[in-house]
Structure formats: structure tokens, C-alpha cells
PDB file of C-alpha atoms in Angstrom:
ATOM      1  CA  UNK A   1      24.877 110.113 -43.870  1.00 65.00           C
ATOM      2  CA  UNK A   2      28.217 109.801 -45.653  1.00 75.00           C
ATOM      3  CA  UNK A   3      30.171 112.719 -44.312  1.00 84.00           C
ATOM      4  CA  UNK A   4      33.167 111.477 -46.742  1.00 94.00           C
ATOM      5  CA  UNK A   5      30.754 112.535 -50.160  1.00 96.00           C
ATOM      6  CA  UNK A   6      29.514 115.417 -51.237  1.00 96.00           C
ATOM      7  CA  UNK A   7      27.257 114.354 -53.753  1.00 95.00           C
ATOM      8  CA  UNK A   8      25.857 115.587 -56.817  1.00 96.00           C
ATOM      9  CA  UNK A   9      24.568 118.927 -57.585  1.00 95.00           C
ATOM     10  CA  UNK A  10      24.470 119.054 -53.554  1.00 95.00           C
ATOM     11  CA  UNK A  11      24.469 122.856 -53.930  1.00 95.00           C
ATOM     12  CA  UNK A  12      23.877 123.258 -57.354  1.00 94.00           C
ATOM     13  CA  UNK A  13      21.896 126.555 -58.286  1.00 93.00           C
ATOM     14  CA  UNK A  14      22.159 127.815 -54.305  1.00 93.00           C
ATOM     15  CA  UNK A  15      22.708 131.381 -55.128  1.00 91.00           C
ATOM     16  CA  UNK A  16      23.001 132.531 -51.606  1.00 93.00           C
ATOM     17  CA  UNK A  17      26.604 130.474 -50.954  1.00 92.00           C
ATOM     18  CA  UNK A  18      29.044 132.756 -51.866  1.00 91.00           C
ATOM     19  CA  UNK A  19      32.260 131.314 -49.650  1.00 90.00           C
ATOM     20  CA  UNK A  20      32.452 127.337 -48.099  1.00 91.00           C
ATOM     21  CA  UNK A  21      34.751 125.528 -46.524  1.00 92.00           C
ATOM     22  CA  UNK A  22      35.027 122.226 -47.206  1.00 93.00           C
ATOM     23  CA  UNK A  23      35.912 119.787 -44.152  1.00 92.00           C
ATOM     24  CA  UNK A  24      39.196 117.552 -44.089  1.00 92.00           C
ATOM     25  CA  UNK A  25      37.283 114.301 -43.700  1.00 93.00           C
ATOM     26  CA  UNK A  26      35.543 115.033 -47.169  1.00 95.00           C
ATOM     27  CA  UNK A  27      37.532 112.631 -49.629  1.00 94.00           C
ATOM     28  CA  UNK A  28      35.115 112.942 -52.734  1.00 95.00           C
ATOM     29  CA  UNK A  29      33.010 116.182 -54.470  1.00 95.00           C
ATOM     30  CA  UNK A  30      30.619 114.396 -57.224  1.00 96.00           C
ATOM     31  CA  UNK A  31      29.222 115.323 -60.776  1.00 95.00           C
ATOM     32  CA  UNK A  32      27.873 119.465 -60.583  1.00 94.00           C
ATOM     33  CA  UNK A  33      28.253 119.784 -56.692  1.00 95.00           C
ATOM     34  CA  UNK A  34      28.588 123.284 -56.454  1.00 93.00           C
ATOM     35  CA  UNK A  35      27.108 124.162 -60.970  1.00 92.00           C
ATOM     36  CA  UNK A  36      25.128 127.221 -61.072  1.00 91.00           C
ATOM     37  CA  UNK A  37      26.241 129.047 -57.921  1.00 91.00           C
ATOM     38  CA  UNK A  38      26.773 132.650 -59.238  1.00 90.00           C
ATOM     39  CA  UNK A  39      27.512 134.205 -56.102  1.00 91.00           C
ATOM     40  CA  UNK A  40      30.071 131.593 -55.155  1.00 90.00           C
ATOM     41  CA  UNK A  41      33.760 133.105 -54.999  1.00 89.00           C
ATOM     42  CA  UNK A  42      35.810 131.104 -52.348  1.00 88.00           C
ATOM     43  CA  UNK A  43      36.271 127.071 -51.945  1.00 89.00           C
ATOM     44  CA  UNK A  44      38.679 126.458 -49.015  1.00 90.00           C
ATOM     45  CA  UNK A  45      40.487 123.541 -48.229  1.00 90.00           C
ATOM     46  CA  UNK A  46      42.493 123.393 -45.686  1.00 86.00           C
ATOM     47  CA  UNK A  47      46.473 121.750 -45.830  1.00 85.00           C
ATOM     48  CA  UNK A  48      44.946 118.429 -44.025  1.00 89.00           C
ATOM     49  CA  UNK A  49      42.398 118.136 -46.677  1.00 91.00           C
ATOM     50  CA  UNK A  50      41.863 114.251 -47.822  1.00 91.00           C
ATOM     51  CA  UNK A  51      40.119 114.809 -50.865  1.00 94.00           C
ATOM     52  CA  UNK A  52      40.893 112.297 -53.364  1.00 94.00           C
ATOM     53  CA  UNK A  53      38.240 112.649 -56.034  1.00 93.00           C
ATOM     54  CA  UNK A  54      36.600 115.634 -58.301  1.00 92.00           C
ATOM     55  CA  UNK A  55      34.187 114.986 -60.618  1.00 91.00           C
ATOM     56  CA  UNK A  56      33.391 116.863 -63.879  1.00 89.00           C
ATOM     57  CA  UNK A  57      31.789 120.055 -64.360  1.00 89.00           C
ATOM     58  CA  UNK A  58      31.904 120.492 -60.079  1.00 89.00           C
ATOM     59  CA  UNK A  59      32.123 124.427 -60.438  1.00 83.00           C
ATOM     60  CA  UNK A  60      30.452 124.695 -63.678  1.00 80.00           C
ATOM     61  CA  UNK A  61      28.157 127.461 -65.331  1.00 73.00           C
ATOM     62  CA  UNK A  62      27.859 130.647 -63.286  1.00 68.00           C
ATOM     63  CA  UNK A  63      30.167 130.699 -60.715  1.00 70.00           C
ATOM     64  CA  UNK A  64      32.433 133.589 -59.507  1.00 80.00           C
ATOM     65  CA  UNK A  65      35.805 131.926 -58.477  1.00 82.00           C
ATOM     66  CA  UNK A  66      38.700 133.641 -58.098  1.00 79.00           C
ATOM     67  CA  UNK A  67      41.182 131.411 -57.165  1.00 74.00           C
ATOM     68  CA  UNK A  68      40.989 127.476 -56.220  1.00 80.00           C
ATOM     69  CA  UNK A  69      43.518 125.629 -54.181  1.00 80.00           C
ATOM     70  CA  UNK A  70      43.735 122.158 -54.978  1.00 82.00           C
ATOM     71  CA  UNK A  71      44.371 119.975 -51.824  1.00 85.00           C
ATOM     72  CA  UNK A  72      48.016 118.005 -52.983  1.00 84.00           C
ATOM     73  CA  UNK A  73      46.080 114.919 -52.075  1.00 85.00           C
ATOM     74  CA  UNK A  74      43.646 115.078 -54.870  1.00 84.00           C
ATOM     75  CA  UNK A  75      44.706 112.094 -57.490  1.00 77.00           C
ATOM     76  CA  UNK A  76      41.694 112.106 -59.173  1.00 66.00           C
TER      77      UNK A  76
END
């Protein structure tokens, strides 16, 4: 298991996450990871995120998101 990845639609369509935190060590969120959630409202990252990579249409169709904090490490 690649702890670094969370891969596509991982939690696509999972209509009972409504808040997640993501962990520091995750570097990359793939193609529709978190597409269709409509109860999801908060993505935390933390200041020591690592994430480096977010793929299209991640939070698309559906959910509820209020805000999003993009980790300063992102670059793609």
C-alpha cells in the first residue's frame, strides 16, 4: 500500500464523509478522489502537508465545500 497516493475516485460517491483530514506524508490526490461526495464540507491539510500533486476534477460534482486550503507545497 502506497500511503504517499490517494488514488482515483478513492472516495468518490461516499456520501457519508462529510469532513477528512488528509495526512502530511500524502504527496499526490489522483483523477475524481473525493467526485460525488455531497455531504463533504471540510478537506484539512495541515501546515506540514507534502502534497505535491492534484489531479483534475478531485472535488468535482456534488460536493459541499466551503473553503479549501491549499498546502504552499502543492506545484502541481
Amino acid at each position: 500500500i502506497n500511503t504517499q497516493i490517494i488514488g482515483s475516485f478513492a472516495f468518490s460517491g461516499c456520501n457519508a464523509l462529510c469532513s477528512i483530514d488528509i495526512p502530511d506524508d500524502v504527496k499526490y490526490i489522483k483523477y475524481g478522489a473525493f467526485s460525488h461526495c455531497k455531504n463533504l464540507k471540510n478537506i484539512n491539510f495541515s501546515r506540514s502537508s507534502r502534497l505535491l500533486s492534484l489531479e483534475g476534477y478531485v472535488f468535482d460534482t456534488g460536493t459541499r465545500l466551503s473553503s479549501l486550503n491549499i498546502p504552499a507545497s502543492l506545484t502541481d
